[in-house]
Amino acid sequence: MDMADGGRALVREHALIAGRPVTATETIRVDDPAEGTTLGAVPKLSAQQVESAVAAAVGAFPAWAATPAFERAGVLRRWAALIEQHTDALAAVMSLENGKPFGEARGEIAYANQFVHWFAGEAERMGGHAIESWSGADRVVTFKEPVGPVAAITPWNFPAAMVTRKLAPALAAGCTVVLKPASATPFTAIALVELALEAGAPPAALNVVTGDSGTVGRVLTGSPDIRKLSFTGSTPVGRKLMADCAPTLKRLSMELGGSAPGIVFDDADLERAVDGVTKGKFRNTGQSCVSINRVYVQRPLLETFVAGVEARMRTLKVGRPFEDGVEIGPLIDENGVRKVEEHAAGLREGGARLVIGGGRHALGGLFFQPTLLVGGDGTLLRGEETFGPLMAVFPFDDEAEILQRANATEFGLASYVFTESLDRAFRAARRIEAGMVGVNTGVISHAANPFGGIKQSGFGREGSIHGLDEYLQIKAVTLAGVG
C-alpha cells in the first residue's frame, strides 16, 4: 500500500458524538486540492445534532474534571504514542485533503505531537498558592480548576497541529471539548480524535462536529453550557464569534490574522537571513498566519539579498504532495489562487519589479509559481495576508523608519528580525508591535513558545507554560480560625 492509500484508509466520513459515529442526510464534500478530485464527504449536522454533542461534553465534564491529573496525563501520553505510531498515515490523510507536501506533513504530525507530550507534563504541574492576608489573621488558598466544557474551532492550514494545540491543554486541565474542524480538512482531526479515544479519553469528553459554520457556530456560541471558546481563523470571523459569545460571557482565546514583517538589517548574516526568510515565507506554501508577509531589507544589502533569495527560490520544487522532494504544493482552493494573483498584480501596478514567477504554475489547477517581487508600494500587504507563495521585498534606510513601517498595520501576530547585533535585536524586538518575534530565524512555532498575538491578531496564548492557564480558572478559599 502506497502512502496515499494509507491516508485514504484513515478517512472517516462521520462526525463523533459521545464516541459514536454520526452521519446526516446532507453532506459537505472534501476535495483533494492537488488532484482536483473528491476525497470524501462529512455530515452536515443539524443544530439538534450539535446540541447533542454539547450535551455529551457537559455530561462527561464532572467525572473528567475529577480524574486525578496524573491519570489525565497518562491518557495524553498514550495518545502521543499512538500519534507517533500512525505518523505516516496521519501525514498522508493530511496531504490528501490539504495538499501539503508529504515530508512537510510528517513534520506537522511531529509538531502536533509536541503539544500532546508537553501538556501531559503540564497536567502534573498544576498547582495553587497559599497567601497570607494583609492582617495576618487568615490565609487564602488558591486552586486551579477546569473552566468547563470547551468549544474549539480550528482552521484548514495546519489540520493536525491546531487540533492538538487546543485539545491537549483542554484535556490536561480537565475540560471536555466539542471540536469543529475546518470543512476543507476534517479527516485529519477525526483521525486524531479517534486515536485519543483509543488512548483512553472518555467517549463523551471529545466530540467532533462537522457541518455548516453558521449552524454549528450558533449552537456553540449560544450555549450557556459551553464555558470557553478557542478559535483560530480570520479576524472578521473572530470578531463575529466574540460578539456572539458576549451574552454568555464565555472565556475566549482568539488566534487571528497577521501581516508579519521580516526585517533584514545590513549587518545580518546573509546566508542565515536568506534561509530564514525563505523558510518563513514558503512553509506550507505560504499558507500560514505567521508567514512573513512583508520583507524589509536595509538598502546596502538589498541586491545581494534578492540574488540569494532568487537562487534559493529557483530550487523550490513545485509538485503533488507524494512526489519526492516537493516543497511547494497546491493552494487550498481557487479563492486562494485568485488572492495571490491579485496581490501580485497589485504590487506590480504599484511599481514592484518581478524577479521570478508571477502567475499560475504549468501544473495547472491550484498550483502557483513561487514569486519574488521587489520594491513598489507595500500598503496592500500591511492590511492583508497573501497566504500563498509570493515574497515581496522592500528597501529601507534606517531603524526608526522601518520599525514605524513594520508597525503600520492593524495586525500584531508574528515578526522577524535578522541582525548580528544583540543590542539591535532586542531593541527592535521590544519596539515591534507583535506577540512573537523571531530573531535570526524564520521558524518560531513549537510547543514551548507562547503562541499568540496582539491588536487585531487576537489574544490568549497557546502552547508553553501559559497555554494550560487558558483552560483553568482560579478559586480562592479564605481560611479564618481553622485549626
Coordinates of N, CA, C and O in Angstrom, one line a residue, residues 186-320:
P186 N -11.4 18.0 7.4 CA -11.9 17.4 8.6 C -11.3 16.1 9.0 O -11.3 15.6 10.1
F187 N -10.7 15.4 8.0 CA -10.4 14.0 8.2 C -9.2 13.8 9.1 O -9.1 12.8 9.9
T188 N -8.2 14.7 9.1 CA -7.1 14.6 10.0 C -7.6 14.8 11.4 O -7.1 14.0 12.3
A189 N -8.5 15.7 11.7 CA -9.0 15.9 13.0 C -9.8 14.7 13.5 O -9.6 14.3 14.7
I190 N -10.6 14.2 12.7 CA -11.4 13.0 13.1 C -10.4 11.8 13.4 O -10.6 11.1 14.5
A191 N -9.4 11.6 12.6 CA -8.4 10.5 12.9 C -7.7 10.8 14.2 O -7.5 9.8 15.0
L192 N -7.3 12.0 14.5 CA -6.6 12.3 15.7 C -7.5 12.1 16.9 O -7.1 11.5 18.0
V193 N -8.8 12.5 16.9 CA -9.7 12.3 18.0 C -10.0 10.8 18.2 O -10.0 10.3 19.3
E194 N -10.1 10.0 17.1 CA -10.3 8.6 17.3 C -9.1 7.9 18.0 O -9.3 7.0 18.8
L195 N -7.9 8.4 17.7 CA -6.7 7.9 18.5 C -6.8 8.3 19.9 O -6.4 7.5 20.8
A196 N -7.2 9.5 20.2 CA -7.3 10.0 21.6 C -8.3 9.1 22.4 O -8.1 8.7 23.5
L197 N -9.4 8.7 21.7 CA -10.4 7.9 22.4 C -9.8 6.5 22.6 O -10.0 5.8 23.6
E198 N -9.1 6.0 21.6 CA -8.4 4.7 21.8 C -7.4 4.8 22.9 O -7.2 3.8 23.6
A199 N -6.8 5.9 23.2 CA -5.8 6.1 24.2 C -6.5 6.1 25.6 O -5.8 6.1 26.6
G200 N -7.8 6.3 25.7 CA -8.5 6.2 27.0 C -9.2 7.5 27.3 O -9.8 7.6 28.4
A201 N -9.3 8.5 26.4 CA -10.1 9.7 26.7 C -11.6 9.2 26.8 O -12.0 8.4 26.0
P202 N -12.4 9.6 27.8 CA -13.8 9.2 27.9 C -14.5 9.5 26.6 O -14.3 10.6 26.0
P203 N -15.4 8.6 26.1 CA -16.0 8.8 24.8 C -16.7 10.1 24.6 O -16.7 10.7 23.5
A204 N -17.4 10.7 25.7 CA -18.1 11.9 25.5 C -17.2 13.1 25.8 O -17.7 14.3 25.7
A205 N -16.0 12.9 26.2 CA -15.1 14.0 26.5 C -14.6 14.7 25.3 O -14.2 15.9 25.4
L206 N -14.5 14.0 24.2 CA -14.1 14.6 22.9 C -15.1 14.3 21.8 O -15.4 13.2 21.5
N207 N -15.7 15.4 21.3 CA -16.7 15.3 20.3 C -16.3 16.1 19.1 O -15.8 17.2 19.2
V208 N -16.5 15.6 17.9 CA -16.2 16.3 16.6 C -17.5 16.5 15.9 O -18.2 15.6 15.6
V209 N -17.8 17.8 15.6 CA -19.0 18.2 14.9 C -18.5 18.8 13.5 O -17.6 19.5 13.4
T210 N -19.2 18.4 12.5 CA -18.9 18.9 11.1 C -20.2 19.5 10.6 O -21.3 19.1 11.0
G211 N -20.1 20.4 9.6 CA -21.2 21.0 9.0 C -21.1 22.5 8.7 O -20.0 23.0 8.7
D212 N -22.2 23.1 8.4 CA -22.2 24.5 8.1 C -21.7 25.3 9.3 O -22.2 25.2 10.4
S213 N -20.8 26.2 9.0 CA -20.2 27.0 10.1 C -21.2 27.9 10.8 O -21.1 28.0 12.0
G214 N -22.1 28.4 10.1 CA -23.1 29.2 10.8 C -24.0 28.4 11.7 O -24.2 28.9 12.9
T215 N -24.4 27.3 11.3 CA -25.3 26.4 12.1 C -24.5 26.0 13.4 O -25.0 26.1 14.5
V216 N -23.3 25.4 13.2 CA -22.5 24.9 14.3 C -22.1 26.1 15.2 O -22.2 26.0 16.4
G217 N -21.7 27.2 14.6 CA -21.3 28.3 15.4 C -22.3 28.9 16.3 O -22.1 29.2 17.5
R218 N -23.6 29.0 15.8 CA -24.7 29.5 16.6 C -24.9 28.6 17.8 O -25.2 29.2 18.9
V219 N -24.9 27.3 17.7 CA -25.1 26.4 18.8 C -23.9 26.6 19.8 O -24.2 26.8 21.0
L220 N -22.7 26.6 19.3 CA -21.6 26.6 20.3 C -21.5 28.0 21.0 O -21.2 28.0 22.2
T221 N -21.7 29.1 20.3 CA -21.6 30.4 20.9 C -22.8 30.7 21.8 O -22.7 31.4 22.8
G222 N -23.9 30.2 21.4 CA -25.1 30.5 22.2 C -25.4 29.6 23.4 O -26.1 30.0 24.3
S223 N -24.7 28.5 23.5 CA -24.9 27.6 24.6 C -24.4 28.1 25.9 O -23.2 28.4 26.0
P224 N -25.2 28.3 27.0 CA -24.6 28.7 28.2 C -23.8 27.6 28.9 O -23.0 27.9 29.9
D225 N -23.8 26.4 28.4 CA -23.1 25.3 29.0 C -21.6 25.2 28.5 O -20.8 24.6 29.1
I226 N -21.4 25.8 27.3 CA -20.0 25.9 26.8 C -19.4 27.2 27.5 O -19.8 28.3 27.3
R227 N -18.4 26.9 28.3 CA -17.8 28.0 29.1 C -16.6 28.7 28.5 O -16.1 29.7 29.0
K228 N -16.1 28.1 27.4 CA -14.9 28.7 26.7 C -15.0 28.4 25.2 O -15.4 27.3 24.8
L229 N -14.5 29.4 24.4 CA -14.4 29.1 23.0 C -12.9 29.5 22.6 O -12.4 30.5 23.0
S230 N -12.3 28.5 22.0 CA -10.9 28.8 21.4 C -11.0 28.7 19.9 O -11.5 27.7 19.3
F231 N -10.6 29.8 19.2 CA -10.8 29.9 17.8 C -9.5 30.3 17.1 O -8.8 31.2 17.6
T232 N -9.2 29.7 16.0 CA -8.1 30.1 15.2 C -8.7 30.3 13.8 O -9.3 29.4 13.2
G233 N -8.5 31.5 13.2 CA -9.0 31.8 11.9 C -8.9 33.3 11.6 O -8.0 34.0 12.2
S234 N -9.7 33.8 10.8 CA -9.6 35.2 10.3 C -10.1 36.2 11.4 O -11.0 35.8 12.2
T235 N -9.6 37.4 11.3 CA -10.1 38.4 12.2 C -11.6 38.7 12.1 O -12.3 38.9 13.1
P236 N -12.1 38.9 10.9 CA -13.6 39.2 10.8 C -14.4 38.1 11.4 O -15.4 38.4 12.1
V237 N -14.1 36.8 11.2 CA -14.8 35.7 11.8 C -14.6 35.8 13.4 O -15.6 35.6 14.1
G238 N -13.4 36.1 13.8 CA -13.2 36.2 15.2 C -14.0 37.2 15.9 O -14.5 37.1 17.0
R239 N -14.1 38.4 15.2 CA -15.0 39.5 15.8 C -16.4 39.0 15.9 O -17.1 39.3 16.9
K240 N -16.9 38.3 14.9 CA -18.3 37.8 14.9 C -18.5 36.8 16.1 O -19.5 36.9 16.8
L241 N -17.6 35.9 16.2 CA -17.7 34.9 17.3 C -17.7 35.5 18.7 O -18.4 35.1 19.6
M242 N -16.8 36.5 18.8 CA -16.7 37.2 20.1 C -18.0 37.9 20.4 O -18.4 37.8 21.6
A243 N -18.6 38.6 19.5 CA -19.9 39.2 19.7 C -21.0 38.2 20.1 O -21.8 38.4 21.0
D244 N -20.9 37.0 19.4 CA -21.9 36.0 19.7 C -21.8 35.4 21.0 O -22.7 34.8 21.6
C245 N -20.5 35.4 21.5 CA -20.3 34.8 22.9 C -20.5 35.8 24.0 O -20.6 35.4 25.2
A246 N -20.7 37.1 23.7 CA -20.9 38.1 24.7 C -22.1 37.8 25.7 O -21.9 37.9 26.9
P247 N -23.3 37.4 25.2 CA -24.4 37.2 26.1 C -24.1 36.1 27.2 O -24.7 36.2 28.3
T248 N -23.3 35.1 26.9 CA -23.0 34.1 27.9 C -21.6 34.3 28.6 O -21.2 33.5 29.4
L249 N -21.0 35.4 28.3 CA -19.7 35.8 28.9 C -18.7 34.6 28.9 O -18.1 34.3 29.9
K250 N -18.5 34.0 27.8 CA -17.5 32.9 27.7 C -16.1 33.4 27.8 O -15.8 34.5 27.3
R251 N -15.2 32.6 28.3 CA -13.8 32.8 28.2 C -13.4 32.6 26.7 O -14.0 31.7 26.0
L252 N -12.5 33.4 26.2 CA -12.2 33.4 24.8 C -10.7 33.3 24.6 O -9.9 34.0 25.3
S253 N -10.2 32.5 23.6 CA -8.9 32.6 23.1 C -9.1 32.8 21.6 O -9.8 32.1 20.9
M254 N -8.4 33.9 21.0 CA -8.5 34.2 19.6 C -7.2 34.3 19.0 O -6.4 35.2 19.3
E255 N -6.9 33.4 18.1 CA -5.6 33.5 17.3 C -6.0 33.8 15.9 O -6.5 33.0 15.1
L256 N -5.9 35.1 15.5 CA -6.5 35.6 14.3 C -5.4 35.9 13.2 O -4.3 35.4 13.2
G257 N -5.8 36.8 12.3 CA -4.9 37.1 11.1 C -3.6 37.8 11.5 O -3.4 38.3 12.6
G258 N -2.7 37.8 10.5 CA -1.5 38.5 10.7 C -1.0 39.2 9.4 O -1.6 39.0 8.3
S259 N 0.1 40.0 9.6 CA 0.8 40.5 8.4 C 2.2 40.7 8.8 O 2.7 41.8 9.0
A260 N 2.9 39.5 9.0 CA 4.2 39.5 9.6 C 5.3 40.2 8.8 O 5.5 39.9 7.7
P261 N 6.0 41.2 9.5 CA 7.1 41.8 8.8 C 8.4 41.0 9.1 O 8.6 40.4 10.2
G262 N 9.3 40.9 8.1 CA 10.6 40.4 8.3 C 11.6 41.5 8.0 O 11.6 42.0 6.9
I263 N 12.4 41.8 9.0 CA 13.4 43.0 8.8 C 14.8 42.4 8.7 O 15.3 41.8 9.7
V264 N 15.4 42.7 7.6 CA 16.8 42.3 7.4 C 17.7 43.5 7.5 O 17.7 44.3 6.5
F265 N 18.5 43.7 8.6 CA 19.4 44.8 8.7 C 20.7 44.5 7.9 O 21.0 43.4 7.6
D266 N 21.4 45.6 7.6 CA 22.6 45.4 6.8 C 23.8 44.7 7.5 O 24.7 44.3 6.8
D267 N 23.7 44.4 8.8 CA 24.7 43.7 9.5 C 24.3 42.2 9.6 O 24.9 41.4 10.3
A268 N 23.2 41.8 9.0 CA 22.7 40.4 9.1 C 23.7 39.4 8.5 O 24.3 39.8 7.5
D269 N 23.7 38.2 9.0 CA 24.4 37.1 8.3 C 23.6 36.8 7.0 O 22.4 36.3 7.2
L270 N 24.1 37.0 5.9 CA 23.4 36.9 4.6 C 22.8 35.5 4.4 O 21.6 35.3 4.1
E271 N 23.6 34.5 4.6 CA 23.2 33.1 4.4 C 22.0 32.8 5.4 O 21.0 32.2 5.0
R272 N 22.2 33.2 6.6 CA 21.2 32.9 7.6 C 19.9 33.7 7.3 O 18.8 33.1 7.4
A273 N 20.0 34.9 6.8 CA 18.8 35.7 6.5 C 18.1 35.1 5.3 O 16.9 35.0 5.3
V274 N 18.8 34.8 4.3 CA 18.2 34.2 3.1 C 17.4 32.9 3.5 O 16.3 32.7 3.1
D275 N 18.1 32.1 4.2 CA 17.5 30.8 4.6 C 16.3 31.0 5.5 O 15.2 30.4 5.3
G276 N 16.4 31.9 6.5 CA 15.3 32.2 7.5 C 14.1 32.8 6.8 O 13.0 32.4 7.1
V277 N 14.3 33.8 5.9 CA 13.2 34.4 5.3 C 12.5 33.5 4.3 O 11.3 33.4 4.2
T278 N 13.3 32.7 3.6 CA 12.7 31.7 2.6 C 11.9 30.7 3.4 O 10.7 30.4 3.0
K279 N 12.4 30.1 4.5 CA 11.6 29.2 5.2 C 10.4 29.8 5.8 O 9.3 29.3 5.9
G280 N 10.6 31.1 6.4 CA 9.5 31.8 7.0 C 8.4 32.2 6.0 O 7.3 32.4 6.4
K281 N 8.7 32.3 4.8 CA 7.7 32.7 3.7 C 7.0 31.5 3.2 O 5.8 31.5 3.0
F282 N 7.8 30.4 2.8 CA 7.2 29.4 1.9 C 6.8 28.1 2.7 O 6.3 27.2 2.1
R283 N 6.9 28.1 4.0 CA 6.4 27.0 4.8 C 4.9 26.8 4.5 O 4.2 27.8 4.4
N284 N 4.5 25.6 4.3 CA 3.1 25.3 3.9 C 2.6 26.1 2.7 O 1.5 26.6 2.7
T285 N 3.5 26.3 1.7 CA 3.2 27.0 0.5 C 2.7 28.5 0.8 O 2.0 29.1 0.1
G286 N 3.3 29.0 1.9 CA 2.9 30.4 2.3 C 1.6 30.5 3.0 O 1.2 31.6 3.3
Q287 N 0.9 29.4 3.2 CA -0.4 29.4 3.8 C -0.3 29.3 5.4 O -0.8 28.3 5.9
S288 N 0.3 30.3 6.0 CA 0.5 30.3 7.4 C 0.2 31.7 8.0 O 0.7 32.7 7.4
C289 N -0.4 31.8 9.1 CA -0.7 33.1 9.7 C 0.6 33.7 10.2 O 0.6 34.9 10.5
V290 N 1.7 33.0 10.4 CA 2.9 33.6 10.8 C 3.9 33.6 9.7 O 5.1 33.9 9.9
S291 N 3.4 33.4 8.5 CA 4.3 33.5 7.3 C 4.7 35.0 7.1 O 4.0 35.9 7.4
I292 N 6.0 35.2 6.7 CA 6.5 36.6 6.5 C 5.7 37.2 5.3 O 5.9 36.7 4.2
N293 N 5.0 38.2 5.6 CA 4.1 38.8 4.6 C 4.8 40.0 3.9 O 4.4 40.3 2.8
R294 N 5.7 40.6 4.6 CA 6.4 41.8 4.1 C 7.9 41.7 4.5 O 8.2 41.5 5.6
V295 N 8.8 41.6 3.5 CA 10.3 41.6 3.8 C 10.9 42.9 3.6 O 10.7 43.5 2.5
Y296 N 11.5 43.5 4.6 CA 12.2 44.8 4.5 C 13.7 44.6 4.6 O 14.1 44.0 5.6
V297 N 14.4 45.0 3.6 CA 15.9 44.8 3.6 C 16.6 46.2 3.6 O 16.3 47.0 2.7
Q298 N 17.5 46.4 4.5 CA 18.3 47.6 4.5 C 19.0 47.8 3.2 O 19.6 46.8 2.7
R299 N 19.0 49.0 2.6 CA 19.4 49.2 1.2 C 20.8 48.7 0.9 O 20.9 48.1 -0.2
P300 N 21.8 48.8 1.7 CA 23.1 48.3 1.2 C 23.2 46.8 1.0 O 24.0 46.3 0.2
L301 N 22.2 46.1 1.6 CA 22.2 44.6 1.4 C 21.2 44.1 0.4 O 21.1 42.9 0.1
L302 N 20.4 45.1 -0.1 CA 19.2 44.7 -0.9 C 19.5 43.8 -2.0 O 18.9 42.7 -2.1
E303 N 20.3 44.2 -3.0 CA 20.5 43.4 -4.2 C 21.2 42.1 -3.9 O 20.9 41.1 -4.6
T304 N 22.1 42.0 -3.0 CA 22.8 40.8 -2.6 C 21.7 39.8 -2.0 O 21.7 38.6 -2.3
F305 N 20.9 40.4 -1.2 CA 19.9 39.5 -0.5 C 18.9 39.0 -1.6 O 18.5 37.8 -1.6
V306 N 18.4 39.9 -2.5 CA 17.5 39.5 -3.5 C 18.1 38.4 -4.4 O 17.4 37.4 -4.7
A307 N 19.4 38.5 -4.7 CA 20.0 37.5 -5.6 C 20.1 36.2 -4.8 O 19.9 35.1 -5.4
G308 N 20.3 36.2 -3.5 CA 20.4 35.0 -2.7 C 19.0 34.3 -2.6 O 18.9 33.1 -2.8
V309 N 18.0 35.1 -2.4 CA 16.7 34.6 -2.3 C 16.2 34.0 -3.7 O 15.6 32.9 -3.8
E310 N 16.5 34.7 -4.8 CA 16.1 34.2 -6.1 C 16.8 32.9 -6.3 O 16.1 31.9 -6.8
A311 N 18.1 32.7 -6.0 CA 18.7 31.5 -6.2 C 18.1 30.3 -5.4 O 17.9 29.2 -5.9
R312 N 17.7 30.6 -4.2 CA 17.1 29.6 -3.4 C 15.7 29.3 -3.9 O 15.3 28.1 -3.9
M313 N 15.0 30.3 -4.3 CA 13.6 30.0 -4.8 C 13.6 29.2 -6.1 O 12.7 28.4 -6.4
R314 N 14.6 29.3 -6.9 CA 14.7 28.6 -8.2 C 14.9 27.1 -7.9 O 14.7 26.2 -8.8
T315 N 15.3 26.7 -6.7 CA 15.5 25.3 -6.3 C 14.2 24.7 -5.7 O 14.1 23.5 -5.5
L316 N 13.2 25.6 -5.4 CA 12.0 25.1 -4.8 C 11.2 24.2 -5.8 O 10.8 24.7 -6.8
K317 N 11.0 23.0 -5.4 CA 10.3 22.1 -6.3 C 8.8 22.2 -6.1 O 8.3 22.0 -4.9
V318 N 8.0 22.5 -7.1 CA 6.6 22.5 -7.0 C 6.0 21.2 -7.5 O 6.4 20.7 -8.6
G319 N 5.1 20.7 -6.8 CA 4.5 19.4 -7.3 C 3.4 18.9 -6.4 O 3.0 19.5 -5.4
R320 N 3.0 17.6 -6.7 CA 2.0 17.0 -5.9 C 2.6 16.4 -4.6 O 3.8 16.1 -4.6

